[in-house]
Coordinates of C-alpha atoms and ligand atoms in Angstrom, one line a residue:
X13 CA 93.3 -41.0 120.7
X14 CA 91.5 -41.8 117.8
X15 CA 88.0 -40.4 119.2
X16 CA 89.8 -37.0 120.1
X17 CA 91.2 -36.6 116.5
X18 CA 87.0 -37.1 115.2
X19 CA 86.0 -35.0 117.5
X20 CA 88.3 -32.2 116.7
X21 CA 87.4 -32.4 112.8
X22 CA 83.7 -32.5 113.5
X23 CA 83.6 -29.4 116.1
X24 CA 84.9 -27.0 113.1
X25 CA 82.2 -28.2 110.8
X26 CA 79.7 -28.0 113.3
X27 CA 80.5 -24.3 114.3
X28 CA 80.0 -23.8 110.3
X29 CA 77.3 -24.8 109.9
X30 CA 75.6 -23.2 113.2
X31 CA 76.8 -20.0 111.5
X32 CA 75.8 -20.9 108.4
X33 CA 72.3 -21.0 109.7
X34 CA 72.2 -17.8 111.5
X35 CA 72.7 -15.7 108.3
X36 CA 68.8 -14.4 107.5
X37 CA 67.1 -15.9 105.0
X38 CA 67.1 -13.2 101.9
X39 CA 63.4 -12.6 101.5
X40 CA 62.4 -12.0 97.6
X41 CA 61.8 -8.0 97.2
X42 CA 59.3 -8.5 94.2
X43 CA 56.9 -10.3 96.0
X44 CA 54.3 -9.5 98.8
X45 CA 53.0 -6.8 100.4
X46 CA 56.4 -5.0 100.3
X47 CA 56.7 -5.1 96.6
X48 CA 53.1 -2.9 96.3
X49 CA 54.5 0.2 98.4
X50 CA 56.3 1.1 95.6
X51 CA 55.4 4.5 93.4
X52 CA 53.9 4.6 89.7
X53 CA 55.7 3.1 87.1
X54 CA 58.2 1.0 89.0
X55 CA 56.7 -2.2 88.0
X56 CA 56.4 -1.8 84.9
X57 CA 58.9 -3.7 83.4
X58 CA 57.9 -6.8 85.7
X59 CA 54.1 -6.0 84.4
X60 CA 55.0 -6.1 80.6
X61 CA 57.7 -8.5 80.3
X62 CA 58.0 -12.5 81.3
X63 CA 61.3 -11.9 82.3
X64 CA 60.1 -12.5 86.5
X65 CA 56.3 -12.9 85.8
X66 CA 54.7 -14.7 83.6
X67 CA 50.8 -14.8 84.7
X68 CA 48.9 -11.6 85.8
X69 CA 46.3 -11.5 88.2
X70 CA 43.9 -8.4 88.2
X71 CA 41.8 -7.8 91.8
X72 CA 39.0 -5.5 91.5
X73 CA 37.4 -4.2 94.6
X74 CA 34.6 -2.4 94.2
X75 CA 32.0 -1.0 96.3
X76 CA 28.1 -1.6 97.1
X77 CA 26.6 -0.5 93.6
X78 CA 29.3 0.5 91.6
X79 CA 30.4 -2.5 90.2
X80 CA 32.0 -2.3 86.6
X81 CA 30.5 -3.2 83.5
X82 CA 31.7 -6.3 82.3
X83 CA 33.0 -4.3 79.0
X84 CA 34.9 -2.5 81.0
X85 CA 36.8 -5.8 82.6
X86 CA 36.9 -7.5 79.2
X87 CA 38.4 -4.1 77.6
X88 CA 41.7 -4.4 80.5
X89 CA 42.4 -8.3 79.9
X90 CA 42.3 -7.2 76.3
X91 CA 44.3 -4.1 76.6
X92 CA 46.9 -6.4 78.8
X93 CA 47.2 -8.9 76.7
X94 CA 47.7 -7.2 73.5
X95 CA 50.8 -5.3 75.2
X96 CA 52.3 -7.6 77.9
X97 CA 53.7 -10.8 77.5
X98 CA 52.0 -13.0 79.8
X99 CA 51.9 -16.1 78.5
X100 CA 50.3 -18.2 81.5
X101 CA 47.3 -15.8 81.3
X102 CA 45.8 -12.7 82.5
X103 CA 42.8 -13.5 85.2
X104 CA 40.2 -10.9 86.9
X105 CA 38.9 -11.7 90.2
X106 CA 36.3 -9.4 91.6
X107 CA 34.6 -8.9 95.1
X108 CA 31.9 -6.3 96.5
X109 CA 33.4 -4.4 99.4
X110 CA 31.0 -2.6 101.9
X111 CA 30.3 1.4 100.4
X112 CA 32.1 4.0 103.0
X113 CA 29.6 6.6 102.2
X114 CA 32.3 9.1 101.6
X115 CA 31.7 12.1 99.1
X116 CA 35.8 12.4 98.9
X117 CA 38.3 10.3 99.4
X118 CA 42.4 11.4 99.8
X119 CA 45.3 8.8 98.4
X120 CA 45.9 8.3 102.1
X121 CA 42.3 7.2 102.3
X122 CA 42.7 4.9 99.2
X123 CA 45.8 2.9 100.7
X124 CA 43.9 2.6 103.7
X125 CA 41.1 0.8 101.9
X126 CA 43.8 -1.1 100.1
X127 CA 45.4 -1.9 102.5
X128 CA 42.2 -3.3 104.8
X129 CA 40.6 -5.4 101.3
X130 CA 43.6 -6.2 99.0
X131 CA 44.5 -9.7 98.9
X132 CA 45.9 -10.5 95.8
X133 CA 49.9 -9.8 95.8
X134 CA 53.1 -10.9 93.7
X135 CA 53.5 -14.7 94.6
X136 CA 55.5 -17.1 92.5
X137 CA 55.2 -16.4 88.4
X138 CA 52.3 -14.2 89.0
X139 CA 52.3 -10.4 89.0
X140 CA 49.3 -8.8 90.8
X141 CA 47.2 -5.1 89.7
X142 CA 44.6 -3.8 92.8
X143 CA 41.9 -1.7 91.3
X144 CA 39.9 0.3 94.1
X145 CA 36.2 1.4 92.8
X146 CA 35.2 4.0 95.6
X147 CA 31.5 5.4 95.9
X148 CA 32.8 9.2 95.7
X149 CA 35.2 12.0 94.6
X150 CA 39.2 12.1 94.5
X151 CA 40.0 15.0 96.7
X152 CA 44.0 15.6 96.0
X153 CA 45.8 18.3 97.6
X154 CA 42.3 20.3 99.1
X155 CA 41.7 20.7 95.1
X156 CA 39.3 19.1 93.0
X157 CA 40.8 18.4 89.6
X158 CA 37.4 16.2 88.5
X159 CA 39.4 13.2 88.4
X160 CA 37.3 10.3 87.6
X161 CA 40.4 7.8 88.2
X162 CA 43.9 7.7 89.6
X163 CA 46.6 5.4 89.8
X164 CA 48.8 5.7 92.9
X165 CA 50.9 3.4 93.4
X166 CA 53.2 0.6 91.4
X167 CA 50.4 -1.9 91.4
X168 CA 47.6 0.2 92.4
X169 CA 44.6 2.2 90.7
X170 CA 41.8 3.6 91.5
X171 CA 38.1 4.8 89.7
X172 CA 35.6 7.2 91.3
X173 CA 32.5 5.4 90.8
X174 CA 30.1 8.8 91.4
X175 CA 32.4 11.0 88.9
X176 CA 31.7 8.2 86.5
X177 CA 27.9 7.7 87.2
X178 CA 27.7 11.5 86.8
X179 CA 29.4 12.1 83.3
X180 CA 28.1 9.0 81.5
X181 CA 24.6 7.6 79.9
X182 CA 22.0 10.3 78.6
X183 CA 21.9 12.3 76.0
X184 CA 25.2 13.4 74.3
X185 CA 27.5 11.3 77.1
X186 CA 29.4 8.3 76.4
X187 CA 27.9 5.0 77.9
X188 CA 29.2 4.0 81.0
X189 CA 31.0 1.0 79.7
X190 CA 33.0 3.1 77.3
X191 CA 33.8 5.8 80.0
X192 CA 34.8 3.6 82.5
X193 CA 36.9 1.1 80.3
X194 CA 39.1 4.7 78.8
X195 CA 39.5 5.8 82.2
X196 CA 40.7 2.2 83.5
X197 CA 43.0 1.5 80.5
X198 CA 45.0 5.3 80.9
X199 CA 45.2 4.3 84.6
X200 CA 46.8 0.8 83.2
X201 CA 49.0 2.9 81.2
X202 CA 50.3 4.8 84.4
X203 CA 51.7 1.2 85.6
X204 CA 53.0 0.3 82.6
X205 CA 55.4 3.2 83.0
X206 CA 53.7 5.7 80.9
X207 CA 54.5 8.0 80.4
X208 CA 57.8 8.8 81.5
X209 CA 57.3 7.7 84.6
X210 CA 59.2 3.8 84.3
X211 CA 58.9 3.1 80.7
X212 CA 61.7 5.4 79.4
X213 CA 60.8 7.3 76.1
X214 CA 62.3 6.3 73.1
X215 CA 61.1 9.8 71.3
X216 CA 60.5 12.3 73.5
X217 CA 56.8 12.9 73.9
X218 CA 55.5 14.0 77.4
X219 CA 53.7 17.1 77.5
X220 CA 55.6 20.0 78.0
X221 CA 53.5 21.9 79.9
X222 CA 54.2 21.2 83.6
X223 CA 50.5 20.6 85.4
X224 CA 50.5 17.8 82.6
X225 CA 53.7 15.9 83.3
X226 CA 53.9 11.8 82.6
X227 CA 51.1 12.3 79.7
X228 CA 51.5 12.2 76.6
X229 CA 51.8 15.1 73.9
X230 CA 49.1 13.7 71.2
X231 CA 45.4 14.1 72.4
X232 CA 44.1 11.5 70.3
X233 CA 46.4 9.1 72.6
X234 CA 45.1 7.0 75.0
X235 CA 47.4 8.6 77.6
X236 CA 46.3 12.4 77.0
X237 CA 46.0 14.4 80.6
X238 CA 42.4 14.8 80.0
X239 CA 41.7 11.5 79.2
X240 CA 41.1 10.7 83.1
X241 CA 39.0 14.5 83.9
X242 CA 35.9 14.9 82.9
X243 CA 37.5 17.1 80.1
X244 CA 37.5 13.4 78.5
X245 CA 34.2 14.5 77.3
X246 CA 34.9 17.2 75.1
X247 CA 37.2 14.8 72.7
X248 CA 35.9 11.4 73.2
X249 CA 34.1 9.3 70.3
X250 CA 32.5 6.1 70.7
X251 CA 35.2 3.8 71.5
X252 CA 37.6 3.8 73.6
X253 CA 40.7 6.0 72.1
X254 CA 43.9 3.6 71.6
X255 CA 47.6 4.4 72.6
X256 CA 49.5 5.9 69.9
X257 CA 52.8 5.1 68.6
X258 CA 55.5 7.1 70.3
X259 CA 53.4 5.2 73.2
X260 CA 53.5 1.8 72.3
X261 CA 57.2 1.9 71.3
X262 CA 58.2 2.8 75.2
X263 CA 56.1 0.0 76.2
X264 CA 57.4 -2.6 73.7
X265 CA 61.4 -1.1 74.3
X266 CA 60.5 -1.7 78.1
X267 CA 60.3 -5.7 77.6
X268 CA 56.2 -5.7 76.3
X269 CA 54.8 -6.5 73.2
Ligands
ZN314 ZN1 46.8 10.2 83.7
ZN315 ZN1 50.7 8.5 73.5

């Protein structure tokens, strides 16, 4: 009698917890592969803030004989760290990849190549940036706009190494270092949500013509349209050109510095 009465209590927990176990384990959205698919600007409040992350981790990928200048790579920690708040560090890993020998390469083409060498993803405190280096041209929309980089995607950016090679060293072009470091820090600006595109504006400031959307209205900011064209080289001086204020204040209202 006594065994019967245990037995009927225990059967009802049991069934609980069996049940219990067969609900799916909620898998973290902000991590992995899955949070990387997302479009331009949607991490930027978990890029700038250390509300989720609190490290950053920066993979460059670059191919055979177009590996950045080391200016260039201390210019984006700097860059990061003067506007994010990261405060277990921002780290830079880099890796040769093999050249594709492409003269053009699609967005399609560039997730592919991100896809096949990206390893670095969100894991625990630590947010994670891809930057592509490609031997060749961007080729968007069967129109060449003379891009010389591109960021497309939440996490992921992009600098055509040939575009750069071409428009930089010799007489009356800036060094490569300086080129490549104001290209790579407007593309940072992209996933930081500028502008307009995941950092909202505090005062309006995106350009108002329409081919220019998600840059910024001052063209001695950081995030003027032509800054990532070769039209960079009509305006640019000897440094790299800093974001201006209307710029900064969406970044520091967005949970940065
Ligand atoms: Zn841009
Ligand atoms: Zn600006």
């Amino acid at each position: 009698m006594k065994g019967t009465f245990q037995r009927l209590l225990f059967l009802p927990i049991l069934a609980f917890l069996v049940f219990a176990c067969e609900e799916p384990m909620r898998e973290d959205p902000f991590v992995g592969v899955g949070a990387a698919r997302w479009d331009v600007g949607k991490s930027a409040n978990f890029l700038l803030s250390d509300d989720r992350f609190t490290a950053m981790e920066i993979e460059i990928a670059y191919m055979e004989g177009f590996r950045p200048t080391n200016f260039m790579m201390d210019e984006m920690t700097n860059f990061l760290q003067d506007l994010t708040l990261k405060p277990d560090g921002i780290h830079v890993i880099e890796k040769e990849i093999p050249a594709e020998g492409e003269e053009f390469y699609t967005t399609a083409h560039l997730s592919e190549l991100e896809n096949r060498y990206r390893e670095s993803y969100n894991e625990g405190d630590t947010v994670s940036v891809f930057l592509l280096v490609v031997d060749g041209y961007f080729r968007q929309n069967e129109e060449e706009y003379f891009t010389i980089g591109a960021a497309y995607r939440n996490t992921s950016m992009a600098l055509f190494g040939k575009r750069i090679a071409e428009n930089s060293g010799g007489f009356r072009r800036p060094g490569r270092g300086n080129l490549e470091a104001t290209v790579a820090l407007h593309e940072l600006g992209h996933l930081l949500g500028l502008v307009n595109v995941g950092s909202e504006m505090v005062t309006p400031h995106e350009a108002s013509d329409e081919d220019h959307k998600f840059h910024c209205d001052n063209e001695d900011c950081l995030m003027f349209w032509a800054v990532e064209t070769s039209n960079v080289l009509n305006f640019m001086q000897n440094s790299v050109p800093e974001l201006d204020e209307n710029c900064r204040n969406d970044l520091r209202a967005n949970g940065g510095r």
